[in-house]
Amino acid sequence: MSDVSALQHLINSLTCLPSVGKRTAQRMAFHILENDRGAGSELAVALSSAIEKIGHCQRCRTLTENDYCRLCLDKGRDESQLCVVENPADVLAIEQAAHFRGYYFVLMGKLSPLDGVGPEELELDKLDAILAEGKVTELILATNPSIEGEMTAHYISQLAVKQLINTTRIAHGVPIGGELDYVDKGTLAHAFSGRQQY
Amino acid sequence: MESAFILHRRPYHEHSVLVDLLTEHSGRITCIARVAKRKGKIMRGTIEPFRQLAIEWFGRGEVQTLRQVEERRHYAVPISQIARGLYFGELILKLLPKELAAPEVFTAYQQALFDLSSNHQALYLTETDLLASLGLDFVTPVTHKESVPINAQYHYQYTSDVGIELATHTTQGIRLSGQLLLNLYQKLLLDESQQKQYRQFLDHLINQQLGGRPLKTRKFAFEH
């Protein structure tokens, strides 16, 4: 009976992963137990170790095993530019796609008053402290172009204004290779209002 | 299809969102929408506040399912006014019971979004109209019970039982000056001190209606 309950516990636990429903979780559980118990043990150790060791960077709040993340410790980066993003995945995306050499601040979310997420939850006092150091001359707001993302960007820009720091916002609009017909009205309106000299 | 606005939405599992909507004829409803990034299904970017949508939904009970969503109009609410827009939405979420047909609330919210997107200078008047559509109608040229004309020199009080009446020393309701009431009735711009007095009145009134439950967006709308 306890075996059945352990299996069920494993299946239920696996459903916490994105894109994994009950059926996929069942397949994963049976695969580990029938074919690859070694890999299963490794997975368990890796998970447990990651959860135990990985915390937040004391400066930019991204995920790291140490007090400070690799990017914050990189002295070769441009300390006059600070880019604010919502999640650690956004840092990775910008690092891979853009030639940005400044530092980051990861909000780990966005302001959403209706959901009880305010400046305290995003630890914006830490961001304020970085801005107060006087090294940043350009604050790049790279929050997502959702209503809450825009509100967050606006709130942070007010912090920057108080410190007399120039604030820029990443451009939003029609994706490269996209078709106007497939773009929603809000994005198209935004792209149109932000048109540039050709 | 029916016209609707999104008041609030939050993620629900990986590919769905739980959405609170204000519909034109069916009142406030809650639906689950399965969203996608490409065309063909309900697009994630469409499920955002401040857009007038045409929707189709099905199901019974507390939470129904959105079948189709088309965007009809996008209100370009300035970034500095987003919090105020969310505050207006929360007023509806908290003061309008679910599934109670309220086309007047729909019209007032539509006007509120228009006012926000056109940089209206007197959003307290917009809020006044929205509250009136939600049943908090206190702007009057005469007292509600006795029908005595409002006197600019006197003070009045509002209670949900009687409405606007002359304030007394032992008044329990929320006080408002006669001059302020008359200015509101004539939709005149309020000076700074009147605006402050009116904000206190509105906050007190809304707080009383909500039985002390806080409005989560209030701080963002008026203090940041």
Coordinates of N, CA and C in Angstrom, one line a residue, chain A:
Chain A
M1 N 0.8 -1.2 0.0 CA 0.0 0.0 0.0 C 0.9 1.3 0.0
S2 N 2.0 1.1 0.8 CA 2.9 2.3 0.9 C 3.6 2.5 -0.5
D3 N 3.8 1.4 -1.3 CA 4.4 1.6 -2.6 C 3.5 2.4 -3.5
V4 N 2.2 2.1 -3.5 CA 1.3 2.9 -4.3 C 1.3 4.3 -3.9
S5 N 1.3 4.6 -2.6 CA 1.3 5.9 -2.1 C 2.6 6.7 -2.5
A6 N 3.7 6.0 -2.5 CA 5.0 6.7 -3.0 C 4.9 7.0 -4.4
L7 N 4.4 6.1 -5.2 CA 4.2 6.3 -6.7 C 3.3 7.5 -6.9
Q8 N 2.2 7.5 -6.2 CA 1.2 8.6 -6.4 C 1.8 9.9 -6.0
H9 N 2.6 9.9 -4.9 CA 3.3 11.1 -4.4 C 4.2 11.6 -5.5
L10 N 5.0 10.7 -6.1 CA 5.9 11.1 -7.2 C 5.2 11.8 -8.3
I11 N 4.1 11.1 -8.8 CA 3.3 11.6 -9.9 C 2.7 13.0 -9.6
N12 N 2.2 13.1 -8.4 CA 1.6 14.4 -8.0 C 2.7 15.5 -7.9
S13 N 3.9 15.1 -7.5 CA 5.0 16.1 -7.3 C 5.5 16.6 -8.7
L14 N 5.5 15.6 -9.7 CA 6.0 16.0 -11.0 C 5.0 17.0 -11.7
T15 N 3.8 17.0 -11.3 CA 2.8 17.9 -12.0 C 3.1 19.3 -11.6
C16 N 4.0 19.6 -10.7 CA 4.3 21.0 -10.4 C 5.2 21.6 -11.5
L17 N 5.7 20.8 -12.4 CA 6.5 21.3 -13.5 C 5.7 21.9 -14.6
P18 N 6.2 23.0 -15.3 CA 5.4 23.6 -16.4 C 5.2 22.5 -17.5
S19 N 4.0 22.6 -18.1 CA 3.7 21.7 -19.2 C 3.5 20.2 -18.8
V20 N 3.6 19.9 -17.6 CA 3.4 18.5 -17.1 C 2.1 18.3 -16.5
G21 N 1.2 17.6 -17.1 CA -0.1 17.3 -16.6 C 0.0 15.9 -15.9
K22 N -1.2 15.4 -15.5 CA -1.2 14.1 -14.8 C -0.6 13.0 -15.6
R23 N -1.0 13.0 -16.9 CA -0.6 11.9 -17.8 C 0.9 11.9 -18.1
T24 N 1.4 13.1 -18.4 CA 2.8 13.2 -18.6 C 3.6 12.8 -17.3
A25 N 3.1 13.2 -16.2 CA 3.8 12.9 -14.9 C 3.8 11.4 -14.7
Q26 N 2.7 10.8 -15.1 CA 2.7 9.3 -14.9 C 3.7 8.6 -15.8
R27 N 3.8 9.1 -17.1 CA 4.8 8.5 -18.0 C 6.2 8.7 -17.5
M28 N 6.5 9.9 -16.9 CA 7.8 10.2 -16.4 C 8.1 9.3 -15.2
A29 N 7.2 9.2 -14.3 CA 7.4 8.4 -13.1 C 7.7 6.9 -13.5
F30 N 6.8 6.4 -14.4 CA 7.1 5.0 -14.8 C 8.4 4.8 -15.6
H31 N 8.8 5.8 -16.4 CA 10.0 5.7 -17.1 C 11.2 5.6 -16.1
I32 N 11.2 6.5 -15.1 CA 12.2 6.5 -14.1 C 12.3 5.2 -13.3
L33 N 11.1 4.7 -12.9 CA 11.1 3.5 -12.1 C 11.3 2.2 -12.9
E34 N 10.9 2.2 -14.1 CA 11.1 1.0 -14.9 C 12.4 0.9 -15.7
N35 N 12.9 2.1 -16.2 CA 14.0 2.1 -17.1 C 15.3 2.8 -16.6
D36 N 15.1 3.8 -15.7 CA 16.3 4.6 -15.5 C 16.3 5.1 -14.0
R37 N 16.5 4.1 -13.1 CA 16.5 4.5 -11.7 C 17.7 5.3 -11.3
G38 N 18.8 5.1 -12.0 CA 20.0 5.8 -11.8 C 19.9 7.3 -12.0
A39 N 19.3 7.6 -13.2 CA 19.0 9.0 -13.6 C 18.0 9.6 -12.7
G40 N 17.1 8.8 -12.2 CA 16.1 9.3 -11.2 C 16.8 9.8 -9.9
S41 N 17.7 9.0 -9.5 CA 18.5 9.3 -8.2 C 19.3 10.6 -8.4
E42 N 19.9 10.7 -9.6 CA 20.7 11.9 -9.9 C 19.8 13.1 -10.0
L43 N 18.7 12.9 -10.6 CA 17.7 14.0 -10.6 C 17.3 14.5 -9.2
A44 N 17.1 13.5 -8.4 CA 16.7 13.8 -7.0 C 17.8 14.6 -6.3
V45 N 19.0 14.1 -6.5 CA 20.1 14.8 -5.8 C 20.3 16.2 -6.3
A46 N 20.2 16.3 -7.7 CA 20.4 17.6 -8.3 C 19.3 18.6 -7.9
L47 N 18.1 18.1 -7.8 CA 17.0 19.0 -7.4 C 17.2 19.5 -5.9
S48 N 17.5 18.5 -5.1 CA 17.7 18.8 -3.7 C 18.9 19.8 -3.5
S49 N 20.0 19.5 -4.2 CA 21.1 20.4 -4.1 C 20.9 21.8 -4.6
A50 N 20.2 21.9 -5.7 CA 19.8 23.2 -6.3 C 18.9 24.0 -5.3
I51 N 18.0 23.3 -4.8 CA 17.1 24.0 -3.9 C 17.8 24.5 -2.6
E52 N 18.7 23.7 -2.2 CA 19.5 24.0 -1.0 C 20.5 25.2 -1.2
K53 N 21.2 25.1 -2.4 CA 22.3 26.0 -2.6 C 21.9 27.3 -3.3
I54 N 20.9 27.3 -4.2 CA 20.7 28.4 -5.0 C 19.8 29.4 -4.3
G55 N 20.3 30.6 -4.2 CA 19.5 31.7 -3.6 C 19.5 32.9 -4.5
H56 N 19.4 34.1 -3.9 CA 19.3 35.3 -4.8 C 20.6 36.1 -4.6
C57 N 21.0 36.7 -5.7 CA 22.2 37.6 -5.7 C 21.9 38.8 -4.8
Q58 N 22.8 39.1 -3.9 CA 22.5 40.2 -2.9 C 22.4 41.6 -3.6
R59 N 22.9 41.6 -4.8 CA 22.9 43.0 -5.5 C 21.7 43.0 -6.5
C60 N 21.7 42.0 -7.5 CA 20.7 42.2 -8.6 C 19.5 41.3 -8.4
R61 N 19.5 40.4 -7.4 CA 18.4 39.5 -7.0 C 18.2 38.3 -8.0
T62 N 19.1 38.1 -9.0 CA 18.9 37.0 -9.8 C 19.3 35.7 -9.1
L63 N 19.1 34.5 -9.7 CA 19.4 33.3 -9.0 C 20.9 33.0 -9.0
T64 N 21.5 32.6 -7.9 CA 22.9 32.3 -7.9 C 23.2 31.4 -6.7
E65 N 24.3 30.7 -6.8 CA 24.8 29.9 -5.7 C 25.6 30.6 -4.7
N66 N 26.1 31.8 -5.1 CA 26.9 32.6 -4.2 C 26.2 33.8 -3.7
D67 N 26.9 34.6 -2.9 CA 26.3 35.9 -2.4 C 26.0 36.8 -3.6
Y68 N 27.0 36.8 -4.6 CA 26.8 37.7 -5.8 C 26.9 36.8 -7.0
C69 N 26.1 37.2 -8.0 CA 26.1 36.4 -9.3 C 27.3 36.7 -10.1
R70 N 27.4 35.8 -11.2 CA 28.6 35.9 -12.1 C 28.6 37.3 -12.7
L71 N 27.5 37.8 -13.1 CA 27.4 39.1 -13.9 C 27.8 40.2 -13.0
C72 N 27.3 40.2 -11.7 CA 27.6 41.3 -10.8 C 29.0 41.3 -10.4
L73 N 29.7 40.1 -10.5 CA 31.1 40.1 -10.1 C 32.0 40.4 -11.3
D74 N 31.4 40.5 -12.5 CA 32.2 40.8 -13.7 C 32.6 42.3 -13.7
K75 N 33.8 42.6 -13.4 CA 34.3 44.0 -13.3 C 34.4 44.6 -14.7
G76 N 34.4 43.8 -15.7 CA 34.6 44.3 -17.1 C 33.3 45.0 -17.7
R77 N 32.2 44.9 -17.0 CA 30.9 45.4 -17.5 C 30.8 46.9 -17.2
D78 N 29.9 47.5 -18.0 CA 29.7 49.0 -17.9 C 28.8 49.3 -16.7
E79 N 29.3 49.9 -15.7 CA 28.5 50.2 -14.5 C 27.6 51.4 -14.7
S80 N 27.8 52.1 -15.8 CA 26.9 53.3 -16.0 C 25.5 52.9 -16.5
Q81 N 25.4 51.6 -17.0 CA 24.1 51.2 -17.5 C 23.5 50.0 -16.6
L82 N 22.3 50.2 -16.2 CA 21.6 49.2 -15.4 C 20.3 48.9 -16.1
C83 N 20.1 47.6 -16.3 CA 18.9 47.1 -17.0 C 17.9 46.4 -16.0
V84 N 16.7 46.9 -16.0 CA 15.7 46.2 -15.0 C 14.8 45.3 -15.8
V85 N 14.8 44.0 -15.3 CA 14.0 43.0 -16.0 C 13.1 42.3 -14.9
E86 N 12.1 41.6 -15.4 CA 11.2 40.9 -14.5 C 11.7 39.6 -13.9
N87 N 12.4 38.8 -14.7 CA 12.8 37.5 -14.3 C 14.2 37.1 -14.7
P88 N 14.8 36.1 -14.1 CA 16.2 35.7 -14.5 C 16.2 35.2 -15.9
A89 N 15.1 34.7 -16.4 CA 15.1 34.2 -17.8 C 15.3 35.4 -18.8
D90 N 14.8 36.6 -18.4 CA 14.9 37.8 -19.2 C 16.4 38.2 -19.3
V91 N 17.2 38.0 -18.2 CA 18.6 38.3 -18.3 C 19.3 37.4 -19.3
L92 N 18.9 36.1 -19.3 CA 19.5 35.2 -20.2 C 19.2 35.6 -21.6
A93 N 17.9 35.9 -21.9 CA 17.4 36.3 -23.2 C 18.2 37.5 -23.7
I94 N 18.4 38.5 -22.9 CA 19.1 39.8 -23.3 C 20.6 39.4 -23.5
E95 N 21.2 38.6 -22.6 CA 22.6 38.3 -22.8 C 22.8 37.6 -24.1
Q96 N 21.9 36.7 -24.5 CA 22.0 36.0 -25.7 C 21.8 36.8 -27.0
A97 N 20.9 37.8 -26.9 CA 20.4 38.5 -28.1 C 21.0 39.9 -28.3
A98 N 21.2 40.6 -27.2 CA 21.7 42.0 -27.3 C 23.1 42.1 -26.9
H99 N 23.7 43.2 -27.4 CA 25.1 43.4 -27.1 C 25.2 44.4 -25.9
F100 N 24.5 44.0 -24.8 CA 24.4 44.8 -23.6 C 25.5 44.4 -22.7
R101 N 26.3 45.4 -22.2 CA 27.4 45.1 -21.4 C 27.3 45.7 -20.0
G102 N 26.1 46.2 -19.7 CA 25.9 46.8 -18.4 C 25.5 45.7 -17.3
Y103 N 24.9 46.2 -16.2 CA 24.5 45.3 -15.2 C 23.0 45.2 -15.2
Y104 N 22.5 44.3 -14.4 CA 21.0 44.0 -14.3 C 20.5 44.2 -12.9
F105 N 19.2 44.4 -12.9 CA 18.4 44.3 -11.6 C 17.2 43.4 -11.9
V106 N 17.1 42.3 -11.2 CA 16.0 41.4 -11.5 C 14.9 41.6 -10.5
L107 N 13.7 41.9 -10.9 CA 12.6 42.2 -10.0 C 12.0 41.0 -9.4
M108 N 12.1 39.9 -10.1 CA 11.5 38.6 -9.7 C 9.9 38.8 -9.6
G109 N 9.4 39.5 -10.6 CA 8.0 39.8 -10.7 C 7.7 41.1 -11.2
K110 N 6.5 41.6 -11.0 CA 6.2 43.0 -11.4 C 5.1 43.5 -10.4
L111 N 5.0 44.8 -10.4 CA 4.0 45.4 -9.5 C 2.6 45.0 -9.9
S112 N 1.8 44.5 -9.0 CA 0.4 44.1 -9.3 C -0.4 44.3 -8.1
P113 N -0.9 45.5 -7.9 CA -1.6 45.8 -6.6 C -2.7 44.9 -6.3
L114 N -3.5 44.5 -7.4 CA -4.6 43.7 -7.1 C -4.2 42.3 -6.6
D115 N -3.0 41.9 -6.9 CA -2.5 40.6 -6.4 C -1.6 40.7 -5.2
G116 N -1.6 42.0 -4.6 CA -0.8 42.2 -3.4 C 0.7 42.3 -3.6
V117 N 1.1 42.6 -4.8 CA 2.5 42.7 -5.1 C 2.9 44.2 -5.2
G118 N 3.6 44.7 -4.2 CA 3.9 46.1 -4.2 C 5.4 46.3 -4.2
P119 N 5.9 47.5 -4.0 CA 7.4 47.8 -4.1 C 8.2 47.0 -3.1
E120 N 7.5 46.7 -1.9 CA 8.3 45.9 -0.9 C 8.5 44.5 -1.3
E121 N 7.5 43.9 -2.0 CA 7.7 42.5 -2.4 C 8.8 42.4 -3.5
L122 N 9.0 43.5 -4.3 CA 10.0 43.5 -5.4 C 11.3 44.0 -4.8
E123 N 11.4 44.3 -3.6 CA 12.6 44.9 -2.9 C 13.2 46.0 -3.7
L124 N 12.3 47.0 -4.1 CA 12.7 48.1 -4.8 C 13.6 49.1 -4.0
D125 N 13.7 48.9 -2.7 CA 14.6 49.7 -1.9 C 16.0 49.3 -2.3
K126 N 16.3 48.0 -2.7 CA 17.6 47.6 -3.1 C 18.0 48.3 -4.4
L127 N 17.1 48.4 -5.3 CA 17.3 49.1 -6.5 C 17.6 50.6 -6.3
D128 N 16.8 51.2 -5.4 CA 17.0 52.6 -5.0 C 18.4 52.8 -4.4
A129 N 18.9 51.8 -3.6 CA 20.2 51.9 -3.0 C 21.3 51.9 -4.1
I130 N 21.1 51.0 -5.1 CA 22.1 51.0 -6.2 C 22.1 52.3 -7.0
L131 N 20.9 52.9 -7.2 CA 20.9 54.1 -8.0 C 21.5 55.2 -7.1
A132 N 21.3 55.2 -5.8 CA 21.9 56.2 -4.9 C 23.4 56.2 -4.9
E133 N 24.0 55.1 -5.4 CA 25.5 55.0 -5.4 C 26.1 56.0 -6.3
G134 N 25.3 56.5 -7.3 CA 25.7 57.5 -8.2 C 26.5 57.0 -9.4
K135 N 26.6 55.7 -9.6 CA 27.4 55.2 -10.7 C 26.6 55.0 -12.0
V136 N 25.3 54.8 -11.8 CA 24.4 54.5 -13.0 C 24.0 55.8 -13.6
T137 N 24.2 55.9 -15.0 CA 23.8 57.1 -15.7 C 22.6 56.8 -16.6
E138 N 22.4 55.6 -16.9 CA 21.2 55.2 -17.7 C 20.6 54.0 -17.1
L139 N 19.3 54.1 -16.8 CA 18.5 53.0 -16.3 C 17.6 52.5 -17.5
I140 N 17.8 51.3 -17.9 CA 17.1 50.7 -19.0 C 15.9 49.9 -18.5
L141 N 14.7 50.3 -18.8 CA 13.5 49.5 -18.3 C 13.1 48.5 -19.3
A142 N 13.3 47.2 -18.9 CA 13.0 46.1 -19.9 C 12.0 45.2 -19.3
T143 N 11.0 45.8 -18.6 CA 9.9 45.0 -18.1 C 9.0 44.7 -19.3
N144 N 8.1 43.7 -19.1 CA 7.3 43.3 -20.3 C 6.2 44.3 -20.6
P145 N 5.8 44.4 -21.8 CA 4.8 45.5 -22.2 C 3.4 45.1 -21.8
S146 N 3.2 44.6 -20.6 CA 1.8 44.3 -20.1 C 1.4 45.5 -19.3
I147 N 0.2 45.6 -18.9 CA -0.3 46.7 -18.1 C 0.6 46.8 -16.8
E148 N 0.8 45.7 -16.1 CA 1.6 45.7 -14.9 C 3.0 46.0 -15.2
G149 N 3.5 45.5 -16.3 CA 4.9 45.8 -16.7 C 5.2 47.3 -16.9
E150 N 4.2 47.9 -17.5 CA 4.3 49.4 -17.8 C 4.2 50.1 -16.5
M151 N 3.3 49.7 -15.6 CA 3.1 50.4 -14.3 C 4.4 50.3 -13.5
T152 N 5.0 49.1 -13.5 CA 6.3 48.9 -12.8 C 7.4 49.8 -13.4
A153 N 7.4 49.8 -14.7 CA 8.5 50.7 -15.4 C 8.2 52.1 -15.0
H154 N 7.0 52.6 -14.9 CA 6.7 53.9 -14.5 C 7.1 54.2 -13.1
Y155 N 6.8 53.3 -12.2 CA 7.2 53.4 -10.8 C 8.7 53.6 -10.6
I156 N 9.4 52.7 -11.3 CA 10.9 52.7 -11.2 C 11.5 54.0 -11.8
S157 N 10.8 54.4 -12.9 CA 11.3 55.6 -13.6 C 11.2 56.8 -12.6
Q158 N 10.2 56.8 -11.7 CA 10.1 57.9 -10.7 C 11.2 57.8 -9.7
L159 N 11.7 56.6 -9.4 CA 12.8 56.5 -8.5 C 14.1 57.1 -9.1
A160 N 14.2 56.8 -10.4 CA 15.4 57.3 -11.2 C 15.3 58.8 -11.3
V161 N 14.1 59.4 -11.5 CA 14.0 60.8 -11.6 C 14.5 61.5 -10.4
K162 N 14.2 60.9 -9.2 CA 14.6 61.5 -7.9 C 16.1 61.5 -7.8
Q163 N 16.8 60.6 -8.5 CA 18.3 60.5 -8.4 C 18.9 61.2 -9.6
L164 N 18.0 61.9 -10.5 CA 18.5 62.6 -11.7 C 19.2 61.6 -12.7
I165 N 18.6 60.4 -12.8 CA 19.2 59.4 -13.7 C 18.4 59.3 -15.0
N166 N 19.0 59.3 -16.1 CA 18.3 59.2 -17.4 C 17.7 57.8 -17.5
T167 N 16.4 57.7 -17.9 CA 15.7 56.5 -18.0 C 15.3 56.2 -19.4
T168 N 15.6 55.0 -19.9 CA 15.1 54.6 -21.3 C 14.3 53.3 -21.2
R169 N 13.4 53.1 -22.2 CA 12.5 52.0 -22.2 C 12.8 51.2 -23.5
I170 N 12.9 49.9 -23.4 CA 13.1 49.1 -24.6 C 11.9 49.3 -25.5
A171 N 12.2 49.3 -26.9 CA 11.2 49.5 -27.9 C 10.2 48.3 -27.9
H172 N 9.0 48.5 -28.2 CA 8.0 47.5 -28.4 C 7.3 47.6 -29.8
G173 N 7.0 46.6 -30.4 CA 6.3 46.7 -31.7 C 6.2 45.4 -32.4
V174 N 6.1 45.6 -33.8 CA 6.0 44.4 -34.7 C 7.2 43.6 -34.6
P175 N 7.1 42.3 -34.4 CA 8.3 41.4 -34.4 C 8.9 41.3 -35.8
I176 N 10.2 41.1 -35.8 CA 10.9 41.0 -37.1 C 10.4 39.7 -37.7
G177 N 10.1 39.8 -39.0 CA 9.5 38.6 -39.7 C 8.1 38.4 -39.5
G178 N 7.4 39.3 -38.7 CA 6.0 39.2 -38.4 C 5.2 39.9 -39.5
E179 N 3.9 39.7 -39.4 CA 3.0 40.3 -40.4 C 2.0 41.2 -39.6
L180 N 1.8 42.4 -40.1 CA 0.9 43.4 -39.4 C -0.4 42.8 -39.1
D181 N -0.9 42.0 -40.1 CA -2.3 41.4 -40.0 C -2.4 40.5 -38.7
Y182 N -1.2 40.0 -38.3 CA -1.2 39.0 -37.2 C -0.9 39.7 -35.8
V183 N -0.7 41.0 -35.9 CA -0.3 41.7 -34.6 C -1.6 42.3 -34.0
D184 N -1.7 42.2 -32.7 CA -2.9 42.7 -32.0 C -2.9 44.2 -32.0
K185 N -4.1 44.8 -31.9 CA -4.3 46.2 -32.1 C -3.4 47.1 -31.1
G186 N -3.3 46.6 -29.9 CA -2.5 47.4 -28.9 C -1.1 47.5 -29.3
T187 N -0.5 46.3 -29.7 CA 0.9 46.3 -30.2 C 1.1 47.2 -31.4
L188 N 0.1 47.1 -32.3 CA 0.2 47.9 -33.6 C 0.1 49.4 -33.2
A189 N -0.8 49.7 -32.4 CA -0.9 51.1 -32.0 C 0.4 51.6 -31.3
H190 N 1.0 50.8 -30.5 CA 2.2 51.2 -29.8 C 3.3 51.3 -30.9
A191 N 3.4 50.4 -31.8 CA 4.4 50.4 -32.8 C 4.3 51.7 -33.7
F192 N 3.0 52.0 -34.0 CA 2.7 53.2 -34.8 C 3.1 54.5 -34.1
S193 N 2.7 54.6 -32.8 CA 3.0 55.8 -32.1 C 4.5 56.0 -31.8
G194 N 5.3 54.8 -31.9 CA 6.7 54.9 -31.6 C 7.5 54.8 -32.9
R195 N 6.9 55.2 -34.0 CA 7.6 55.1 -35.3 C 8.8 56.1 -35.3
Q196 N 9.8 55.7 -36.2 CA 11.0 56.5 -36.2 C 11.3 56.9 -37.6
Q197 N 12.2 58.0 -37.7 CA 12.6 58.5 -39.0 C 13.3 57.4 -39.8
Y198 N 12.9 57.2 -41.1 CA 13.4 56.1 -41.9 C 14.6 56.6 -42.7

